[in-house]
Amino acid sequence: MKEPVIIEPYSDNWPSHYNELRAQIITEIGSDVYKIDHIGSTAVAGLAAKPIIDIQISVRDLKKIETMISGLASLGHHYRSDNDDLTKRYFRAHLQFNSIIKKNTLLKN
């Protein structure tokens, strides 16, 4: 059975929580990162949302995904290999955090 969807009032803590997670990600896999964005409903000030921080990590090259999987795993984020969209890689953490790693399509190799 699926867990119920819980919507909470906007929290002023969500942006600072994102900034903490962003700093951890940069420390762990920063050399492979092009940019990191807070996405989803928790990124919209004043909007009630599921209390899950969604982060999109844009990278220069998805060929280094094993390094990113390892780095994010060390932060408690589990790679979801069951995703059919091969332009993205999804991770989930047990502490209400999701991340999407996506190749930046604006960059040329």
mmCIF file of N, CA and C in Angstrom, residues 2-95:
data_model
loop_
_atom_site.group_PDB
_atom_site.id
_atom_site.type_symbol
_atom_site.label_atom_id
_atom_site.label_comp_id
_atom_site.label_asym_id
_atom_site.label_seq_id
_atom_site.Cartn_x
_atom_site.Cartn_y
_atom_site.Cartn_z
ATOM 1 N N LYS A 2 0.524 2.191 -0.811
ATOM 2 C CA LYS A 2 1.271 3.446 -0.868
ATOM 3 C C LYS A 2 1.046 4.271 0.386
ATOM 4 N N GLU A 3 2.089 5.018 0.736
ATOM 5 C CA GLU A 3 1.960 5.929 1.869
ATOM 6 C C GLU A 3 1.052 7.087 1.479
ATOM 7 N N PRO A 4 0.291 7.635 2.436
ATOM 8 C CA PRO A 4 -0.573 8.776 2.106
ATOM 9 C C PRO A 4 0.267 10.006 1.763
ATOM 10 N N VAL A 5 -0.258 10.828 0.882
ATOM 11 C CA VAL A 5 0.400 12.080 0.519
ATOM 12 C C VAL A 5 0.060 13.108 1.587
ATOM 13 N N ILE A 6 1.089 13.707 2.146
ATOM 14 C CA ILE A 6 0.899 14.708 3.195
ATOM 15 C C ILE A 6 1.355 16.059 2.670
ATOM 16 N N ILE A 7 0.461 17.027 2.692
ATOM 17 C CA ILE A 7 0.776 18.390 2.276
ATOM 18 C C ILE A 7 0.877 19.233 3.540
ATOM 19 N N GLU A 8 1.979 19.961 3.641
ATOM 20 C CA GLU A 8 2.199 20.808 4.812
ATOM 21 C C GLU A 8 2.215 22.274 4.399
ATOM 22 N N PRO A 9 1.902 23.167 5.327
ATOM 23 C CA PRO A 9 2.039 24.594 5.028
ATOM 24 C C PRO A 9 3.502 24.901 4.694
ATOM 25 N N TYR A 10 3.715 25.947 3.932
ATOM 26 C CA TYR A 10 5.077 26.347 3.574
ATOM 27 C C TYR A 10 5.934 26.502 4.829
ATOM 28 N N SER A 11 7.178 26.051 4.731
ATOM 29 C CA SER A 11 8.116 26.184 5.842
ATOM 30 C C SER A 11 9.280 27.078 5.444
ATOM 31 N N ASP A 12 9.577 28.064 6.269
ATOM 32 C CA ASP A 12 10.740 28.922 6.033
ATOM 33 C C ASP A 12 12.043 28.137 6.125
ATOM 34 N N ASN A 13 11.997 26.913 6.634
ATOM 35 C CA ASN A 13 13.191 26.073 6.744
ATOM 36 C C ASN A 13 13.561 25.378 5.441
ATOM 37 N N TRP A 14 12.632 25.263 4.503
ATOM 38 C CA TRP A 14 12.919 24.532 3.270
ATOM 39 C C TRP A 14 14.091 25.126 2.482
ATOM 40 N N PRO A 15 14.163 26.442 2.263
ATOM 41 C CA PRO A 15 15.322 26.974 1.520
ATOM 42 C C PRO A 15 16.652 26.710 2.233
ATOM 43 N N SER A 16 16.687 26.846 3.546
ATOM 44 C CA SER A 16 17.953 26.606 4.256
ATOM 45 C C SER A 16 18.310 25.118 4.241
ATOM 46 N N HIS A 17 17.299 24.257 4.295
ATOM 47 C CA HIS A 17 17.560 22.815 4.196
ATOM 48 C C HIS A 17 18.143 22.492 2.811
ATOM 49 N N TYR A 18 17.569 23.090 1.769
ATOM 50 C CA TYR A 18 18.116 22.918 0.420
ATOM 51 C C TYR A 18 19.577 23.382 0.372
ATOM 52 N N ASN A 19 19.874 24.545 0.947
ATOM 53 C CA ASN A 19 21.246 25.063 0.918
ATOM 54 C C ASN A 19 22.221 24.136 1.637
ATOM 55 N N GLU A 20 21.783 23.522 2.719
ATOM 56 C CA GLU A 20 22.627 22.545 3.427
ATOM 57 C C GLU A 20 22.886 21.321 2.549
ATOM 58 N N LEU A 21 21.828 20.809 1.925
ATOM 59 C CA LEU A 21 21.976 19.656 1.044
ATOM 60 C C LEU A 21 22.865 19.988 -0.148
ATOM 61 N N ARG A 22 22.684 21.176 -0.717
ATOM 62 C CA ARG A 22 23.495 21.617 -1.852
ATOM 63 C C ARG A 22 24.977 21.637 -1.477
ATOM 64 N N ALA A 23 25.299 22.178 -0.309
ATOM 65 C CA ALA A 23 26.692 22.243 0.141
ATOM 66 C C ALA A 23 27.277 20.833 0.291
ATOM 67 N N GLN A 24 26.494 19.909 0.819
ATOM 68 C CA GLN A 24 26.964 18.529 0.967
ATOM 69 C C GLN A 24 27.227 17.892 -0.391
ATOM 70 N N ILE A 25 26.333 18.138 -1.332
ATOM 71 C CA ILE A 25 26.483 17.569 -2.678
ATOM 72 C C ILE A 25 27.735 18.133 -3.349
ATOM 73 N N ILE A 26 27.932 19.433 -3.246
ATOM 74 C CA ILE A 26 29.113 20.056 -3.854
ATOM 75 C C ILE A 26 30.394 19.488 -3.248
ATOM 76 N N THR A 27 30.400 19.299 -1.938
ATOM 77 C CA THR A 27 31.572 18.726 -1.277
ATOM 78 C C THR A 27 31.854 17.326 -1.811
ATOM 79 N N GLU A 28 30.816 16.558 -2.056
ATOM 80 C CA GLU A 28 30.982 15.158 -2.443
ATOM 81 C C GLU A 28 31.240 14.965 -3.936
ATOM 82 N N ILE A 29 30.497 15.654 -4.801
ATOM 83 C CA ILE A 29 30.626 15.414 -6.254
ATOM 84 C C ILE A 29 30.783 16.708 -7.035
ATOM 85 N N GLY A 30 31.187 17.780 -6.403
ATOM 86 C CA GLY A 30 31.222 19.100 -7.014
ATOM 87 C C GLY A 30 31.985 19.206 -8.317
ATOM 88 N N SER A 31 33.053 18.437 -8.484
ATOM 89 C CA SER A 31 33.846 18.562 -9.710
ATOM 90 C C SER A 31 33.084 18.097 -10.948
ATOM 91 N N ASP A 32 32.050 17.296 -10.760
ATOM 92 C CA ASP A 32 31.258 16.804 -11.886
ATOM 93 C C ASP A 32 29.970 17.591 -12.112
ATOM 94 N N VAL A 33 29.703 18.583 -11.260
ATOM 95 C CA VAL A 33 28.440 19.318 -11.297
ATOM 96 C C VAL A 33 28.565 20.598 -12.122
ATOM 97 N N TYR A 34 27.579 20.824 -12.993
ATOM 98 C CA TYR A 34 27.492 22.071 -13.739
ATOM 99 C C TYR A 34 26.672 23.089 -12.954
ATOM 100 N N LYS A 35 25.515 22.639 -12.440
ATOM 101 C CA LYS A 35 24.689 23.503 -11.592
ATOM 102 C C LYS A 35 23.725 22.660 -10.786
ATOM 103 N N ILE A 36 23.255 23.243 -9.689
ATOM 104 C CA ILE A 36 22.307 22.574 -8.798
ATOM 105 C C ILE A 36 21.145 23.529 -8.566
ATOM 106 N N ASP A 37 19.928 23.001 -8.710
ATOM 107 C CA ASP A 37 18.732 23.825 -8.530
ATOM 108 C C ASP A 37 17.758 23.183 -7.559
ATOM 109 N N HIS A 38 17.127 24.027 -6.746
ATOM 110 C CA HIS A 38 16.019 23.612 -5.889
ATOM 111 C C HIS A 38 14.785 23.660 -6.781
ATOM 112 N N ILE A 39 14.152 22.515 -6.998
ATOM 113 C CA ILE A 39 12.992 22.444 -7.889
ATOM 114 C C ILE A 39 11.799 21.910 -7.105
ATOM 115 N N GLY A 40 10.664 21.900 -7.724
ATOM 116 C CA GLY A 40 9.478 21.339 -7.087
ATOM 117 C C GLY A 40 8.774 22.345 -6.188
ATOM 118 N N SER A 41 7.737 21.873 -5.551
ATOM 119 C CA SER A 41 6.852 22.766 -4.798
ATOM 120 C C SER A 41 7.511 23.387 -3.575
ATOM 121 N N THR A 42 8.477 22.724 -2.945
ATOM 122 C CA THR A 42 9.127 23.330 -1.781
ATOM 123 C C THR A 42 10.019 24.497 -2.179
ATOM 124 N N ALA A 43 10.269 24.671 -3.461
ATOM 125 C CA ALA A 43 11.082 25.790 -3.946
ATOM 126 C C ALA A 43 10.256 27.058 -4.138
ATOM 127 N N VAL A 44 8.940 26.947 -4.021
ATOM 128 C CA VAL A 44 8.047 28.084 -4.250
ATOM 129 C C VAL A 44 7.643 28.686 -2.902
ATOM 130 N N ALA A 45 8.145 29.876 -2.636
ATOM 131 C CA ALA A 45 7.860 30.544 -1.357
ATOM 132 C C ALA A 45 6.356 30.698 -1.147
ATOM 133 N N GLY A 46 5.891 30.298 0.030
ATOM 134 C CA GLY A 46 4.486 30.464 0.395
ATOM 135 C C GLY A 46 3.576 29.335 -0.032
ATOM 136 N N LEU A 47 4.064 28.380 -0.814
ATOM 137 C CA LEU A 47 3.225 27.307 -1.341
ATOM 138 C C LEU A 47 3.238 26.095 -0.407
ATOM 139 N N ALA A 48 2.068 25.608 -0.045
ATOM 140 C CA ALA A 48 1.979 24.366 0.715
ATOM 141 C C ALA A 48 2.481 23.234 -0.175
ATOM 142 N N ALA A 49 3.133 22.228 0.427
ATOM 143 C CA ALA A 49 3.754 21.186 -0.389
ATOM 144 C C ALA A 49 3.998 19.929 0.420
ATOM 145 N N LYS A 50 4.308 18.841 -0.298
ATOM 146 C CA LYS A 50 4.841 17.664 0.374
ATOM 147 C C LYS A 50 6.195 18.085 0.931
ATOM 148 N N PRO A 51 6.537 17.709 2.142
ATOM 149 C CA PRO A 51 7.785 18.164 2.747
ATOM 150 C C PRO A 51 9.006 17.388 2.236
ATOM 151 N N ILE A 52 9.181 17.419 0.923
ATOM 152 C CA ILE A 52 10.300 16.728 0.278
ATOM 153 C C ILE A 52 11.060 17.754 -0.548
ATOM 154 N N ILE A 53 12.352 17.876 -0.289
ATOM 155 C CA ILE A 53 13.196 18.810 -1.024
ATOM 156 C C ILE A 53 13.639 18.121 -2.307
ATOM 157 N N ASP A 54 13.206 18.640 -3.452
ATOM 158 C CA ASP A 54 13.620 18.109 -4.751
ATOM 159 C C ASP A 54 14.761 18.962 -5.282
ATOM 160 N N ILE A 55 15.818 18.283 -5.720
ATOM 161 C CA ILE A 55 16.998 18.971 -6.228
ATOM 162 C C ILE A 55 17.355 18.386 -7.584
ATOM 163 N N GLN A 56 17.605 19.264 -8.547
ATOM 164 C CA GLN A 56 18.100 18.827 -9.851
ATOM 165 C C GLN A 56 19.576 19.170 -9.935
ATOM 166 N N ILE A 57 20.379 18.174 -10.225
ATOM 167 C CA ILE A 57 21.818 18.345 -10.376
ATOM 168 C C ILE A 57 22.129 18.174 -11.859
ATOM 169 N N SER A 58 22.581 19.249 -12.499
ATOM 170 C CA SER A 58 22.965 19.174 -13.909
ATOM 171 C C SER A 58 24.458 18.900 -13.979
ATOM 172 N N VAL A 59 24.832 17.946 -14.822
ATOM 173 C CA VAL A 59 26.230 17.545 -14.942
ATOM 174 C C VAL A 59 26.687 17.662 -16.382
ATOM 175 N N ARG A 60 27.990 17.725 -16.549
ATOM 176 C CA ARG A 60 28.569 17.841 -17.886
ATOM 177 C C ARG A 60 28.547 16.517 -18.644
ATOM 178 N N ASP A 61 28.617 15.410 -17.918
ATOM 179 C CA ASP A 61 28.774 14.119 -18.580
ATOM 180 C C ASP A 61 28.162 13.009 -17.731
ATOM 181 N N LEU A 62 27.146 12.338 -18.261
ATOM 182 C CA LEU A 62 26.522 11.238 -17.529
ATOM 183 C C LEU A 62 27.399 9.985 -17.507
ATOM 184 N N LYS A 63 28.483 9.978 -18.271
ATOM 185 C CA LYS A 63 29.375 8.821 -18.264
ATOM 186 C C LYS A 63 30.055 8.649 -16.915
ATOM 187 N N LYS A 64 30.062 9.693 -16.094
ATOM 188 C CA LYS A 64 30.666 9.621 -14.761
ATOM 189 C C LYS A 64 29.633 9.274 -13.692
ATOM 190 N N ILE A 65 28.525 8.671 -14.101
ATOM 191 C CA ILE A 65 27.427 8.421 -13.172
ATOM 192 C C ILE A 65 27.840 7.524 -12.012
ATOM 193 N N GLU A 66 28.739 6.579 -12.229
ATOM 194 C CA GLU A 66 29.153 5.695 -11.138
ATOM 195 C C GLU A 66 29.799 6.484 -10.001
ATOM 196 N N THR A 67 30.603 7.499 -10.350
ATOM 197 C CA THR A 67 31.218 8.357 -9.333
ATOM 198 C C THR A 67 30.143 9.125 -8.578
ATOM 199 N N MET A 68 29.133 9.615 -9.306
ATOM 200 C CA MET A 68 28.049 10.358 -8.676
ATOM 201 C C MET A 68 27.185 9.456 -7.804
ATOM 202 N N ILE A 69 26.924 8.242 -8.279
ATOM 203 C CA ILE A 69 26.145 7.283 -7.482
ATOM 204 C C ILE A 69 26.866 7.021 -6.167
ATOM 205 N N SER A 70 28.152 6.788 -6.247
ATOM 206 C CA SER A 70 28.946 6.524 -5.053
ATOM 207 C C SER A 70 28.963 7.730 -4.113
ATOM 208 N N GLY A 71 29.183 8.910 -4.668
ATOM 209 C CA GLY A 71 29.232 10.120 -3.857
ATOM 210 C C GLY A 71 27.917 10.423 -3.172
ATOM 211 N N LEU A 72 26.818 10.304 -3.906
ATOM 212 C CA LEU A 72 25.508 10.563 -3.308
ATOM 213 C C LEU A 72 25.125 9.462 -2.323
ATOM 214 N N ALA A 73 25.551 8.229 -2.584
ATOM 215 C CA ALA A 73 25.277 7.134 -1.645
ATOM 216 C C ALA A 73 25.945 7.416 -0.303
ATOM 217 N N SER A 74 27.124 8.015 -0.340
ATOM 218 C CA SER A 74 27.809 8.326 0.917
ATOM 219 C C SER A 74 27.051 9.370 1.736
ATOM 220 N N LEU A 75 26.156 10.104 1.078
ATOM 221 C CA LEU A 75 25.313 11.087 1.763
ATOM 222 C C LEU A 75 23.947 10.501 2.139
ATOM 223 N N GLY A 76 23.740 9.211 1.835
ATOM 224 C CA GLY A 76 22.482 8.556 2.179
ATOM 225 C C GLY A 76 21.438 8.576 1.082
ATOM 226 N N HIS A 77 21.825 8.902 -0.140
ATOM 227 C CA HIS A 77 20.891 8.969 -1.258
ATOM 228 C C HIS A 77 21.030 7.702 -2.095
ATOM 229 N N HIS A 78 19.921 7.025 -2.319
ATOM 230 C CA HIS A 78 19.919 5.737 -2.997
ATOM 231 C C HIS A 78 19.511 5.894 -4.456
ATOM 232 N N TYR A 79 20.334 5.360 -5.349
ATOM 233 C CA TYR A 79 20.091 5.417 -6.782
ATOM 234 C C TYR A 79 18.888 4.559 -7.130
ATOM 235 N N ARG A 80 17.985 5.118 -7.910
ATOM 236 C CA ARG A 80 16.796 4.391 -8.356
ATOM 237 C C ARG A 80 17.001 3.977 -9.807
ATOM 238 N N SER A 81 17.551 2.797 -9.997
ATOM 239 C CA SER A 81 17.901 2.323 -11.330
ATOM 240 C C SER A 81 16.689 1.908 -12.157
ATOM 241 N N ASP A 82 15.510 1.887 -11.561
ATOM 242 C CA ASP A 82 14.302 1.451 -12.265
ATOM 243 C C ASP A 82 13.675 2.542 -13.132
ATOM 244 N N ASN A 83 14.325 3.694 -13.229
ATOM 245 C CA ASN A 83 13.798 4.792 -14.037
ATOM 246 C C ASN A 83 14.001 4.507 -15.529
ATOM 247 N N ASP A 84 12.948 4.620 -16.324
ATOM 248 C CA ASP A 84 13.032 4.352 -17.761
ATOM 249 C C ASP A 84 13.589 5.523 -18.566
ATOM 250 N N ASP A 85 13.549 6.733 -18.019
ATOM 251 C CA ASP A 85 14.025 7.925 -18.731
ATOM 252 C C ASP A 85 15.543 8.000 -18.605
ATOM 253 N N LEU A 86 16.245 7.614 -19.660
ATOM 254 C CA LEU A 86 17.704 7.528 -19.602
ATOM 255 C C LEU A 86 18.405 8.875 -19.719
ATOM 256 N N THR A 87 17.640 9.966 -19.828
ATOM 257 C CA THR A 87 18.264 11.293 -19.812
ATOM 258 C C THR A 87 18.423 11.801 -18.389
ATOM 259 N N LYS A 88 17.874 11.057 -17.420
ATOM 260 C CA LYS A 88 17.906 11.468 -16.015
ATOM 261 C C LYS A 88 18.248 10.265 -15.149
ATOM 262 N N ARG A 89 18.808 10.534 -13.982
ATOM 263 C CA ARG A 89 19.060 9.503 -12.984
ATOM 264 C C ARG A 89 18.425 9.990 -11.679
ATOM 265 N N TYR A 90 17.629 9.142 -11.061
ATOM 266 C CA TYR A 90 16.898 9.532 -9.851
ATOM 267 C C TYR A 90 17.506 8.895 -8.611
ATOM 268 N N PHE A 91 17.473 9.664 -7.533
ATOM 269 C CA PHE A 91 17.957 9.212 -6.234
ATOM 270 C C PHE A 91 16.901 9.551 -5.199
ATOM 271 N N ARG A 92 16.879 8.788 -4.141
ATOM 272 C CA ARG A 92 15.961 9.076 -3.046
ATOM 273 C C ARG A 92 16.715 8.869 -1.741
ATOM 274 N N ALA A 93 16.463 9.764 -0.823
ATOM 275 C CA ALA A 93 17.070 9.649 0.500
ATOM 276 C C ALA A 93 15.990 9.363 1.518
ATOM 277 N N HIS A 94 16.385 8.810 2.609
ATOM 278 C CA HIS A 94 15.415 8.485 3.654
ATOM 279 C C HIS A 94 14.992 9.726 4.431
ATOM 280 N N LEU A 95 15.653 10.843 4.216
ATOM 281 C CA LEU A 95 15.338 12.066 4.973
ATOM 282 C C LEU A 95 14.602 13.100 4.125
#
